[in-house]
Amino acid sequence: MEKVAFFVLALIAVVVANEIVEEMAKKFETDSATVQKCLDDTGITMEELGTSLKEWAELKDEDINEMTKQSLMKYVNFLACMMEKNEMMIDSKLVVDKIVESAQNDKDLLPPVPKEVLTECLTALNENSEISREDRVFGLMFCMMDGQTDKK
């Protein structure tokens, strides 16, 4: 009986994980295989992804330090992978027009980030030749967060 219960719980976990992957695929306007490839390539688990999303949601500007950045690095690498697969990042540079368009169409971003604010922020990230691909994605996350704060 215990083996059956364990199997059922494991099956439920797989189904839930698959649903999350499918939801992420919809969000990124791609397929589940692409999401799974980025999860595999970056070595992030669904649990780690959930934890990172929770950490990010609770993060305030004054809380950012190297330790915080390190704890979110797998998530940042996953986002970079997804952005590259969707041609929102090419050669470690953000594709500003595509990102702005996607943000403007994202119904979950309430209030939406003002187009001008986001464009200016993303352009500044691209112009900084000193930062890495990961730093650009991390910066993008702040552009989105700061843009929403500016609008409120």
Short mmCIF file of C-alpha atoms in Angstrom, two decimals, residues 47-57 71-72 75:
data_model
loop_
_atom_site.label_atom_id
_atom_site.label_comp_id
_atom_site.label_asym_id
_atom_site.label_seq_id
_atom_site.Cartn_x
_atom_site.Cartn_y
_atom_site.Cartn_z
CA GLU A 47 11.50 23.71 -6.43
CA GLU A 48 14.50 26.03 -6.81
CA LEU A 49 12.64 28.02 -9.44
CA GLY A 50 9.68 28.45 -7.09
CA THR A 51 11.98 29.49 -4.25
CA SER A 52 13.77 32.00 -6.50
CA LEU A 53 10.48 33.50 -7.68
CA LYS A 54 9.35 33.88 -4.07
CA GLU A 55 12.70 35.46 -3.09
CA TRP A 56 12.49 37.85 -6.03
CA ALA A 57 8.91 38.86 -5.21
CA SER A 71 21.13 32.95 -4.52
CA LEU A 72 19.21 34.06 -7.62
CA TYR A 75 17.03 31.72 -11.91
#
